[in-house]
Tab-separated table of C-alpha atoms in Angstrom:
chain	number	residue	atom	x	y	z
A	1	MET	CA	-43.010	-65.038	-43.144
A	2	SER	CA	-40.204	-64.605	-40.684
A	3	PRO	CA	-39.455	-61.130	-39.353
A	4	MET	CA	-36.484	-59.257	-40.787
A	5	ARG	CA	-33.334	-59.817	-38.863
A	6	ILE	CA	-31.434	-56.578	-37.949
A	7	ASN	CA	-27.711	-56.681	-38.442
A	8	PRO	CA	-26.067	-55.038	-35.364
A	9	ALA	CA	-23.252	-53.592	-37.438
A	10	ARG	CA	-25.698	-52.122	-39.918
A	11	SER	CA	-27.762	-50.650	-37.034
A	12	PHE	CA	-24.718	-48.915	-35.568
A	13	ALA	CA	-23.786	-47.477	-38.948
A	14	LEU	CA	-27.294	-46.143	-39.439
A	15	SER	CA	-27.247	-44.487	-35.994
A	16	VAL	CA	-23.937	-42.824	-36.633
A	17	GLY	CA	-25.167	-41.673	-39.993
A	18	MET	CA	-28.237	-40.110	-38.483
A	19	LEU	CA	-26.155	-38.313	-35.842
A	20	VAL	CA	-23.764	-37.015	-38.460
A	21	SER	CA	-26.615	-35.793	-40.598
A	22	LEU	CA	-28.158	-33.994	-37.624
A	23	LEU	CA	-24.866	-32.386	-36.493
A	24	PRO	CA	-25.056	-29.376	-38.854
A	25	LEU	CA	-28.564	-28.690	-37.599
A	26	ALA	CA	-27.391	-28.829	-33.972
A	27	LEU	CA	-24.466	-26.530	-34.696
A	28	GLN	CA	-26.749	-24.178	-36.564
A	29	HIS	CA	-29.157	-24.153	-33.608
A	30	GLN	CA	-26.262	-23.460	-31.221
A	31	ALA	CA	-25.034	-20.604	-33.425
A	32	LEU	CA	-28.527	-19.120	-33.504
A	33	ALA	CA	-28.721	-19.384	-29.697
A	34	VAL	CA	-25.356	-17.629	-29.343
A	35	THR	CA	-26.446	-14.903	-31.751
A	36	GLY	CA	-29.677	-14.529	-29.772
A	37	ASP	CA	-27.771	-14.230	-26.488
A	38	SER	CA	-25.583	-11.516	-27.975
A	39	ARG	CA	-28.544	-9.565	-29.294
A	40	ASP	CA	-30.550	-9.989	-26.102
A	41	ALA	CA	-27.559	-9.022	-23.933
A	42	GLN	CA	-27.091	-5.818	-25.911
A	43	ALA	CA	-30.795	-5.031	-25.583
A	44	ALA	CA	-30.701	-5.682	-21.829
A	45	PHE	CA	-27.662	-3.419	-21.475
A	46	GLU	CA	-29.363	-0.616	-23.387
A	47	ARG	CA	-32.447	-0.790	-21.176
A	48	LYS	CA	-30.118	-0.731	-18.134
A	49	ASP	CA	-30.959	-4.272	-17.024
A	50	TYR	CA	-27.339	-5.031	-16.304
A	51	ASP	CA	-27.941	-8.193	-14.277
A	52	THR	CA	-29.726	-9.812	-17.225
A	53	ALA	CA	-27.023	-8.602	-19.598
A	54	VAL	CA	-24.320	-10.256	-17.485
A	55	ARG	CA	-26.287	-13.516	-17.233
A	56	LEU	CA	-26.706	-13.697	-21.012
A	57	LEU	CA	-23.080	-12.759	-21.622
A	58	ASN	CA	-21.947	-15.489	-19.245
A	59	SER	CA	-23.799	-18.035	-21.407
A	60	LEU	CA	-22.424	-16.566	-24.600
A	61	LEU	CA	-18.827	-16.588	-23.336
A	62	ALA	CA	-19.184	-20.199	-22.191
A	63	ALA	CA	-19.884	-21.042	-25.849
A	64	GLN	CA	-17.478	-18.494	-27.358
A	65	PRO	CA	-14.641	-17.869	-24.886
A	66	ASP	CA	-12.759	-15.732	-27.419
A	67	ASN	CA	-15.603	-13.269	-28.074
A	68	ALA	CA	-13.908	-9.932	-27.345
A	69	ALA	CA	-17.081	-7.889	-27.878
A	70	ALA	CA	-18.881	-9.969	-25.226
A	71	TYR	CA	-16.050	-9.469	-22.738
A	72	GLU	CA	-16.128	-5.721	-23.349
A	73	LEU	CA	-19.881	-5.464	-22.904
A	74	ARG	CA	-19.723	-7.574	-19.746
A	75	ALA	CA	-16.944	-5.361	-18.334
A	76	LEU	CA	-19.132	-2.304	-18.880
A	77	ALA	CA	-22.182	-4.016	-17.396
A	78	HIS	CA	-20.151	-4.937	-14.303
A	79	GLY	CA	-19.171	-1.277	-14.023
A	80	TYR	CA	-22.790	-0.124	-14.088
A	81	ARG	CA	-23.605	-2.815	-11.498
A	82	GLY	CA	-20.961	-1.347	-9.193
A	83	ARG	CA	-18.709	-4.404	-9.439
A	84	PRO	CA	-15.232	-2.970	-10.111
A	85	GLU	CA	-13.362	-6.211	-9.389
A	86	GLU	CA	-15.278	-8.148	-12.058
A	87	ALA	CA	-15.083	-5.219	-14.497
A	88	LEU	CA	-11.308	-4.971	-14.093
A	89	ALA	CA	-10.948	-8.747	-14.533
A	90	ASP	CA	-12.722	-8.595	-17.903
A	91	HIS	CA	-10.702	-5.542	-18.919
A	92	ASP	CA	-7.443	-7.264	-18.008
A	93	HIS	CA	-8.431	-10.427	-19.906
A	94	LEU	CA	-8.869	-8.328	-23.043
A	95	ALA	CA	-5.692	-6.330	-22.377
A	96	GLN	CA	-3.594	-9.492	-22.055
A	97	ALA	CA	-4.998	-10.698	-25.380
A	98	GLY	CA	-4.245	-7.320	-26.959
A	99	LYS	CA	-7.953	-6.753	-27.616
A	100	ALA	CA	-8.875	-4.039	-25.077
A	101	THR	CA	-10.138	-0.856	-26.711
A	102	SER	CA	-8.292	2.287	-25.695
A	103	ASP	CA	-11.212	3.838	-23.816
A	104	LEU	CA	-12.620	0.742	-22.096
A	105	LEU	CA	-11.170	1.490	-18.659
A	106	ARG	CA	-12.480	5.046	-18.761
A	107	ARG	CA	-15.954	3.811	-19.781
A	108	ILE	CA	-15.918	1.352	-16.875
A	109	CYS	CA	-15.199	4.312	-14.576
A	110	VAL	CA	-18.179	6.217	-16.031
A	111	GLY	CA	-20.334	3.175	-15.283
A	112	LEU	CA	-19.093	2.945	-11.703
A	113	LEU	CA	-19.839	6.620	-11.057
A	114	THR	CA	-23.305	6.238	-12.582
A	115	HIS	CA	-23.936	3.342	-10.185
A	116	LEU	CA	-22.742	5.404	-7.208
A	117	LEU	CA	-25.084	8.254	-8.158
A	118	ALA	CA	-27.977	5.909	-7.376
A	119	GLN	CA	-26.819	5.044	-3.839
A	120	ASP	CA	-28.822	5.921	-0.743
A	121	GLN	CA	-26.056	7.878	0.982
A	122	GLU	CA	-25.979	11.572	0.075
A	123	LEU	CA	-22.234	11.685	0.776
A	124	VAL	CA	-21.567	8.973	-1.809
A	125	ARG	CA	-23.741	10.622	-4.459
A	126	GLY	CA	-22.027	13.943	-3.797
A	127	ALA	CA	-18.597	12.349	-4.192
A	128	ALA	CA	-19.659	10.774	-7.485
A	129	ALA	CA	-21.093	14.065	-8.772
A	130	THR	CA	-17.806	15.811	-7.972
A	131	ALA	CA	-15.619	13.039	-9.395
A	132	LEU	CA	-17.402	13.220	-12.754
A	133	ALA	CA	-15.583	16.497	-13.387
A	134	GLU	CA	-12.286	14.617	-13.690
A	135	LEU	CA	-13.520	12.551	-16.648
A	136	GLY	CA	-14.278	15.389	-19.050
A	137	PRO	CA	-17.534	15.926	-20.970
A	138	SER	CA	-17.369	12.849	-23.227
A	139	ASP	CA	-19.912	10.136	-22.253
A	140	THR	CA	-20.658	11.780	-18.902
A	141	ARG	CA	-23.775	13.817	-19.701
A	142	ALA	CA	-26.237	11.085	-18.736
A	143	ALA	CA	-24.585	10.621	-15.341
A	144	LEU	CA	-24.330	14.371	-14.811
A	145	ASN	CA	-28.016	14.858	-15.611
A	146	LEU	CA	-28.816	12.191	-13.026
A	147	ALA	CA	-26.896	14.200	-10.414
A	148	LEU	CA	-28.454	17.504	-11.511
A	149	HIS	CA	-31.907	16.070	-10.743
A	150	ASP	CA	-30.904	14.526	-7.408
A	151	SER	CA	-33.283	14.935	-4.462
A	152	SER	CA	-30.491	16.417	-2.325
A	153	PRO	CA	-29.689	20.150	-2.721
A	154	ARG	CA	-26.090	19.389	-1.782
A	155	VAL	CA	-25.710	16.845	-4.573
A	156	ARG	CA	-27.387	19.192	-7.066
A	157	THR	CA	-24.988	21.953	-6.015
A	158	LEU	CA	-21.953	19.725	-6.537
A	159	ALA	CA	-23.340	18.596	-9.891
A	160	LEU	CA	-23.743	22.224	-10.985
A	161	GLN	CA	-20.134	22.914	-10.068
A	162	THR	CA	-19.124	19.876	-12.124
A	163	ALA	CA	-21.175	21.127	-15.076
A	164	GLY	CA	-19.274	24.404	-14.854
A	165	ARG	CA	-15.892	22.664	-14.740
A	166	LEU	CA	-16.822	20.510	-17.743
A	167	GLY	CA	-17.930	23.521	-19.794
A	168	LEU	CA	-21.453	22.100	-20.067
A	169	ALA	CA	-23.400	24.649	-18.009
A	170	ALA	CA	-24.874	26.498	-20.989
A	171	LYS	CA	-25.675	23.258	-22.822
A	172	LEU	CA	-27.730	21.492	-20.151
A	173	PRO	CA	-31.349	22.607	-19.561
A	174	ALA	CA	-31.147	21.406	-15.946
A	175	VAL	CA	-28.511	24.052	-15.191
A	176	ARG	CA	-30.697	26.863	-16.555
A	177	ASP	CA	-33.691	25.505	-14.638
A	178	ALA	CA	-31.654	25.492	-11.416
A	179	VAL	CA	-31.639	29.314	-11.408
A	180	THR	CA	-35.132	29.025	-9.904
A	181	ASP	CA	-34.400	26.040	-7.633
A	182	PRO	CA	-36.078	26.231	-4.185
A	183	ASP	CA	-32.682	25.954	-2.488
A	184	VAL	CA	-30.606	29.145	-2.350
A	185	THR	CA	-27.259	27.318	-2.499
A	186	VAL	CA	-28.344	25.545	-5.682
A	187	ARG	CA	-29.394	28.846	-7.274
A	188	ILE	CA	-26.018	30.379	-6.419
A	189	ALA	CA	-24.165	27.410	-7.934
A	190	ALA	CA	-26.259	27.567	-11.093
A	191	LEU	CA	-25.623	31.275	-11.621
A	192	SER	CA	-21.889	30.843	-10.990
A	193	ALA	CA	-21.665	27.986	-13.492
A	194	LEU	CA	-23.578	29.941	-16.134
A	195	GLY	CA	-21.382	32.984	-15.593
A	196	LEU	CA	-18.250	30.914	-16.178
A	197	SER	CA	-19.706	29.485	-19.413
A	198	GLN	CA	-18.979	32.736	-21.313
A	199	ASP	CA	-22.000	31.871	-23.481
A	200	PRO	CA	-24.068	34.993	-24.313
A	201	SER	CA	-27.200	32.872	-24.766
A	202	VAL	CA	-27.539	32.499	-20.984
A	203	VAL	CA	-27.607	36.236	-20.213
A	204	GLY	CA	-31.410	36.336	-20.043
A	205	VAL	CA	-31.504	33.389	-17.651
A	206	VAL	CA	-28.831	34.940	-15.431
A	207	ARG	CA	-30.718	38.250	-15.283
A	208	ARG	CA	-33.533	36.431	-13.482
A	209	GLY	CA	-31.186	36.217	-10.521
A	210	LEU	CA	-31.230	40.009	-10.176
A	211	LYS	CA	-34.859	39.711	-9.017
A	212	ASP	CA	-34.218	36.899	-6.550
A	213	GLN	CA	-35.410	37.494	-3.004
A	214	ASP	CA	-32.025	36.525	-1.586
A	215	PRO	CA	-29.464	39.385	-1.700
A	216	ILE	CA	-26.519	36.998	-2.082
A	217	VAL	CA	-28.147	35.391	-5.134
A	218	GLN	CA	-28.531	38.883	-6.579
A	219	LEU	CA	-24.825	39.575	-6.020
A	220	VAL	CA	-23.783	36.304	-7.660
A	221	ALA	CA	-26.043	37.087	-10.625
A	222	ARG	CA	-24.255	40.437	-11.023
A	223	GLU	CA	-20.905	38.661	-10.827
A	224	ALA	CA	-22.041	36.219	-13.518
A	225	LEU	CA	-23.125	39.086	-15.783
A	226	VAL	CA	-19.695	40.697	-15.436
A	227	ARG	CA	-18.116	37.400	-16.504
A	228	LEU	CA	-20.518	37.329	-19.463
A	229	ASN	CA	-19.197	40.748	-20.517
A	230	GLU	CA	-22.431	42.495	-19.598
A	231	PRO	CA	-22.016	46.036	-18.213
A	232	GLU	CA	-22.340	45.994	-14.431
A	233	LEU	CA	-21.334	48.743	-12.003
A	234	VAL	CA	-18.914	48.109	-9.144
A	235	GLN	CA	-21.053	50.189	-6.795
A	236	PRO	CA	-23.607	47.457	-5.907
A	237	PHE	CA	-20.753	45.258	-4.650
A	238	LEU	CA	-19.256	48.117	-2.654
A	239	THR	CA	-22.658	48.915	-1.146
A	240	ALA	CA	-23.186	45.257	-0.253
A	241	ALA	CA	-19.780	45.225	1.465
A	242	ARG	CA	-21.334	47.594	4.040
A	243	ASP	CA	-24.574	45.620	4.421
A	244	PHE	CA	-25.892	44.887	7.930
A	245	SER	CA	-25.747	41.144	7.215
A	246	PRO	CA	-22.298	39.543	7.704
A	247	ALA	CA	-23.170	36.911	5.069
A	248	VAL	CA	-23.876	39.616	2.481
A	249	ARG	CA	-20.758	41.589	3.403
A	250	GLY	CA	-18.595	38.485	3.111
A	251	ALA	CA	-20.115	37.466	-0.237
A	252	ALA	CA	-19.553	40.975	-1.650
A	253	LEU	CA	-15.906	41.015	-0.556
A	254	GLY	CA	-15.340	37.572	-2.034
A	255	ILE	CA	-16.776	38.708	-5.379
A	256	LEU	CA	-14.623	41.851	-5.461
A	257	GLY	CA	-11.582	39.614	-5.065
A	258	ARG	CA	-12.638	37.004	-7.625
A	259	LEU	CA	-13.444	39.658	-10.222
A	260	LYS	CA	-10.079	41.323	-9.515
A	261	VAL	CA	-11.741	44.724	-9.360
A	262	LYS	CA	-8.885	47.229	-9.613
A	263	ASP	CA	-10.929	50.201	-8.440
A	264	PRO	CA	-9.114	51.792	-5.423
A	265	THR	CA	-12.392	51.763	-3.499
A	266	ALA	CA	-12.482	47.955	-3.854
A	267	LEU	CA	-9.038	47.599	-2.275
A	268	SER	CA	-10.127	49.953	0.463
A	269	ALA	CA	-13.272	47.889	1.117
A	270	LEU	CA	-11.264	44.668	1.330
A	271	THR	CA	-8.681	46.179	3.653
A	272	LEU	CA	-11.454	47.553	5.837
A	273	GLY	CA	-12.999	44.098	5.849
A	274	LEU	CA	-10.007	42.785	7.812
A	275	SER	CA	-11.275	44.872	10.736
A	276	ASP	CA	-14.895	43.715	10.493
A	277	PRO	CA	-16.410	42.605	13.819
A	278	ASP	CA	-17.518	39.325	12.230
A	279	ALA	CA	-14.808	36.653	11.811
A	280	SER	CA	-16.367	35.189	8.653
A	281	VAL	CA	-16.222	38.606	6.957
A	282	ARG	CA	-12.588	39.013	7.982
A	283	SER	CA	-11.877	35.568	6.499
A	284	PHE	CA	-13.508	36.553	3.195
A	285	ALA	CA	-11.487	39.770	3.144
A	286	ALA	CA	-8.202	37.954	3.805
A	287	GLY	CA	-8.853	35.459	1.032
A	288	ALA	CA	-10.105	38.089	-1.416
A	289	LEU	CA	-6.934	40.169	-1.054
A	290	GLY	CA	-4.998	37.172	-2.319
A	291	ASP	CA	-7.440	36.706	-5.215
A	292	LEU	CA	-7.095	40.380	-6.076
A	293	GLY	CA	-3.305	40.176	-6.174
A	294	ALA	CA	-3.109	43.141	-3.821
A	295	THR	CA	0.596	43.286	-2.917
A	296	SER	CA	-0.041	46.610	-1.189
A	297	ALA	CA	-2.054	44.664	1.399
A	298	ILE	CA	0.858	42.481	2.554
A	299	THR	CA	1.360	44.473	5.738
A	300	VAL	CA	-2.277	44.177	6.850
A	301	LEU	CA	-2.284	40.474	5.972
A	302	VAL	CA	0.782	39.951	8.163
A	303	ASP	CA	-1.144	41.657	10.953
A	304	ALA	CA	-4.055	39.285	10.252
A	305	LEU	CA	-1.779	36.343	11.126
A	306	SER	CA	-2.396	37.429	14.734
A	307	ASP	CA	-6.198	37.555	14.395
A	308	ARG	CA	-8.049	35.851	17.237
A	309	ASP	CA	-9.935	33.610	14.779
A	310	PRO	CA	-8.010	30.671	13.228
A	311	TYR	CA	-9.919	30.865	9.926
A	312	VAL	CA	-8.782	34.455	9.434
A	313	ARG	CA	-5.185	33.472	10.211
A	314	ASN	CA	-5.481	30.570	7.773
A	315	PHE	CA	-6.720	32.715	4.860
A	316	ALA	CA	-4.136	35.389	5.611
A	317	ALA	CA	-1.319	32.813	5.353
A	318	VAL	CA	-2.733	31.429	2.093
A	319	SER	CA	-2.962	34.908	0.567
A	320	LEU	CA	0.595	35.802	1.593
A	321	GLY	CA	1.818	32.731	-0.261
A	322	ARG	CA	-0.216	33.649	-3.343
A	323	LEU	CA	1.140	37.200	-3.253
A	324	ASN	CA	4.732	35.913	-3.190
A	325	ALA	CA	5.229	38.023	-0.069
A	326	LYS	CA	8.927	37.581	0.669
A	327	ALA	CA	8.639	40.257	3.335
A	328	ALA	CA	6.282	37.982	5.257
A	329	ILE	CA	8.656	34.992	5.543
A	330	GLY	CA	9.571	35.765	9.151
A	331	ALA	CA	5.943	36.159	10.186
A	332	LEU	CA	4.989	32.940	8.401
A	333	TRP	CA	7.726	31.020	10.236
A	334	GLY	CA	6.096	32.285	13.395
A	335	ALA	CA	2.736	31.028	12.126
A	336	VAL	CA	4.045	27.458	11.703
A	337	LYS	CA	3.965	27.342	15.522
A	338	ASP	CA	0.308	28.445	15.635
A	339	PRO	CA	-1.866	26.449	18.071
A	340	ASP	CA	-4.243	25.619	15.197
A	341	SER	CA	-3.024	22.780	12.960
A	342	LEU	CA	-4.629	24.120	9.787
A	343	VAL	CA	-3.000	27.513	10.276
A	344	ARG	CA	0.369	25.790	10.659
A	345	LEU	CA	-0.331	23.903	7.443
A	346	ALA	CA	-1.319	27.043	5.502
A	347	ALA	CA	1.792	28.848	6.730
A	348	ALA	CA	4.017	25.917	5.742
A	349	GLU	CA	2.505	25.821	2.257
A	350	ALA	CA	3.036	29.562	1.843
A	351	LEU	CA	6.664	29.204	2.922
A	352	VAL	CA	7.272	26.391	0.412
A	353	LYS	CA	5.853	28.656	-2.310
A	354	LEU	CA	8.254	31.354	-1.144
A	355	GLY	CA	11.226	29.025	-1.546
A	356	GLU	CA	11.510	27.832	2.053
A	357	GLY	CA	11.657	24.120	1.214
A	358	GLU	CA	12.369	22.986	4.752
A	359	ALA	CA	8.827	24.045	5.673
A	360	ALA	CA	7.704	20.794	4.031
A	361	LEU	CA	8.818	19.086	7.247
A	362	VAL	CA	5.871	20.755	8.966
A	363	MET	CA	3.534	19.170	6.440
A	364	ARG	CA	5.090	15.765	7.033
A	365	GLU	CA	4.601	16.195	10.775
A	366	LEU	CA	0.935	17.071	10.238
A	367	LEU	CA	0.390	13.848	8.294
A	368	ARG	CA	0.448	12.180	11.726
A	369	ASP	CA	-1.991	14.639	13.345
A	370	PRO	CA	-4.752	12.932	15.362
A	371	ASP	CA	-7.388	14.954	13.458
A	372	PHE	CA	-8.185	13.230	10.136
A	373	GLY	CA	-9.228	16.590	8.681
A	374	VAL	CA	-5.727	17.915	9.261
A	375	ARG	CA	-4.142	14.754	7.811
A	376	SER	CA	-6.350	15.081	4.745
A	377	ALA	CA	-5.422	18.737	4.293
A	378	ALA	CA	-1.724	17.880	4.680
A	379	VAL	CA	-1.896	15.393	1.801
A	380	GLY	CA	-3.657	17.954	-0.399
A	381	THR	CA	-1.145	20.646	0.513
A	382	MET	CA	1.769	18.413	-0.433
A	383	ALA	CA	0.112	17.616	-3.760
A	384	ARG	CA	-0.131	21.314	-4.557
A	385	SER	CA	3.407	22.084	-3.423
A	386	GLY	CA	5.090	19.718	-5.894
A	387	PRO	CA	4.566	16.341	-7.600
A	388	GLU	CA	7.933	15.082	-6.399
A	389	ARG	CA	6.591	15.242	-2.847
A	390	ALA	CA	2.985	14.408	-3.652
A	391	LEU	CA	3.526	10.804	-4.740
A	392	ALA	CA	5.416	9.733	-1.619
A	393	PHE	CA	3.003	11.519	0.715
A	394	ALA	CA	-0.050	10.116	-1.067
A	395	LEU	CA	1.243	6.565	-0.804
A	396	GLU	CA	1.891	7.066	2.909
A	397	ALA	CA	-1.733	8.112	3.342
A	398	PHE	CA	-3.147	5.343	1.162
A	399	ASP	CA	-3.843	3.034	4.110
A	400	ASP	CA	-5.069	5.721	6.510
A	401	PRO	CA	-8.071	4.510	8.550
A	402	ALA	CA	-10.064	7.656	7.667
A	403	PRO	CA	-11.789	7.577	4.240
A	404	ARG	CA	-11.377	11.352	3.875
A	405	VAL	CA	-7.600	10.978	4.049
A	406	ARG	CA	-7.664	8.169	1.480
A	407	VAL	CA	-9.746	10.413	-0.778
A	408	ALA	CA	-7.061	13.103	-0.449
A	409	ALA	CA	-4.437	10.503	-1.368
A	410	VAL	CA	-6.403	9.525	-4.482
A	411	GLN	CA	-6.760	13.182	-5.479
A	412	ALA	CA	-3.031	13.698	-4.988
A	413	LEU	CA	-2.270	10.722	-7.236
A	414	GLY	CA	-4.624	12.145	-9.842
A	415	ARG	CA	-2.694	15.393	-9.721
A	416	VAL	CA	0.600	13.526	-10.222
A	417	GLY	CA	-0.822	11.491	-13.130
A	418	GLY	CA	1.162	9.239	-15.441
A	419	LYS	CA	1.603	5.501	-15.724
A	420	THR	CA	3.064	5.125	-12.224
A	421	VAL	CA	-0.146	5.976	-10.379
A	422	ILE	CA	-2.493	3.669	-12.319
A	423	PRO	CA	-1.995	0.534	-10.147
A	424	TYR	CA	-2.674	2.562	-6.990
A	425	LEU	CA	-5.823	4.145	-8.423
A	426	ARG	CA	-7.020	0.699	-9.521
A	427	HIS	CA	-6.461	-0.530	-5.985
A	428	ALA	CA	-8.468	2.418	-4.612
A	429	LEU	CA	-11.296	1.464	-6.975
A	430	LEU	CA	-11.827	-1.552	-4.682
A	431	ASP	CA	-11.740	0.459	-1.430
A	432	LYS	CA	-14.343	-0.527	1.162
A	433	ASP	CA	-15.536	3.096	1.326
A	434	LEU	CA	-17.706	4.168	-1.611
A	435	THR	CA	-16.558	7.809	-1.543
A	436	VAL	CA	-12.978	6.626	-2.070
A	437	ARG	CA	-14.159	4.448	-4.957
A	438	ALA	CA	-15.927	7.423	-6.506
A	439	PHE	CA	-12.851	9.631	-6.562
A	440	ALA	CA	-10.681	6.706	-7.684
A	441	ALA	CA	-13.013	6.182	-10.658
A	442	GLY	CA	-12.856	9.851	-11.614
A	443	HIS	CA	-9.088	10.130	-11.395
A	444	LEU	CA	-8.350	6.717	-12.942
A	445	GLY	CA	-10.554	7.531	-15.919
A	446	ALA	CA	-8.828	10.890	-16.272
A	447	VAL	CA	-5.298	9.466	-15.999
A	448	VAL	CA	-5.811	6.722	-18.601
A	449	SER	CA	-7.481	9.205	-20.971
A	450	ASP	CA	-4.590	11.641	-20.579
A	451	ARG	CA	-2.023	8.911	-21.316
A	452	LYS	CA	-3.916	7.929	-24.474
A	453	ARG	CA	-3.962	11.555	-25.631
A	454	LYS	CA	-0.207	11.668	-25.132
A	455	GLY	CA	0.234	8.432	-27.057
A	456	GLU	CA	1.527	6.448	-24.065
A	457	PRO	CA	0.863	2.686	-23.938
């Protein structure tokens, strides 16, 4: 019997038929793979394996290029990886398609700051801990807790200050625990933050500070109790203002000013402090008189503009501006010729506050000072003196070779706010210096959140 002959046309038809019949199965398999990638990417993101999440999302987006949820998750993962350029690219892709959620850019900024809190450099972690305060309490607790448990006392201190600014001090166990931290600066920051919380539940924790071995910690604990509406006498502060230790005397004078103690003996102690043999105590006294609002001290503050120490002269000029001391205008114009650049800057700022607008020219001149610390302070001073000046001065400083000056420019733009500054803050997010990136993330997240609250596009 002869073998069956195969018709080529029939064979081709059968092959096509088989392929067609298998196509739904292939598509179903592909759909299951895509679903698996999405689920696995989400799981990787949640366990903080951001590299794996991005790899899976890349595969998913190759199959589904219009998957907005995948783009959003990848943008966030890039943020937590410390890749702002890639994160912004994904955000912008969604924005152009009209699919970007209103808070995506802010959440990317939270991710970037979380990444920076894990860097080796203490300076970078400190910048990130400080910048968190700009973002507000929403979605920032995890990052803040990371900073509160940092190995560096400096970073923990900055994180405690941020917790206070965010109104979270009484809500975070790490802040209460910090009252017994081995580092004295951390304990002081913790007590200050708890005092500002105005939460009566922390009174017992704050009272522990009264038994601290460090006298300055004890003073700050008393200050915190006053802020918590607990009865505290003024006398311990007045006694401490006569302590043998200059550090204790200065701390006591600073507290009397911050608490705005109206007792005549407090004003007397502060005025006497301007004659203290220690320059740091005189500086505290000069600053505290401005905090106190002591207009009767204008004459002695004018005299302090001639103090031999530049820090004392600086604080005296600042306080005269705060006290709206019109009688000091002549003396302040003399101080803009001070040999110390920062004194000249403080005097110029005081004069601008007093209506002497031409003093802003001094600030502009100091933007070109060879000392980057002075240039940085000049940018900050302009930001405080008026937003109409701040924007132009910040943009001038945006390309300064010193990172500290660029940080000041970013902070000035954050103070100005609004839609205009967003492109510049985005640009700063890509700065080669990580401290600049940290502050850019904080202020960019704050600016976009503020615009959304105001209903701006």
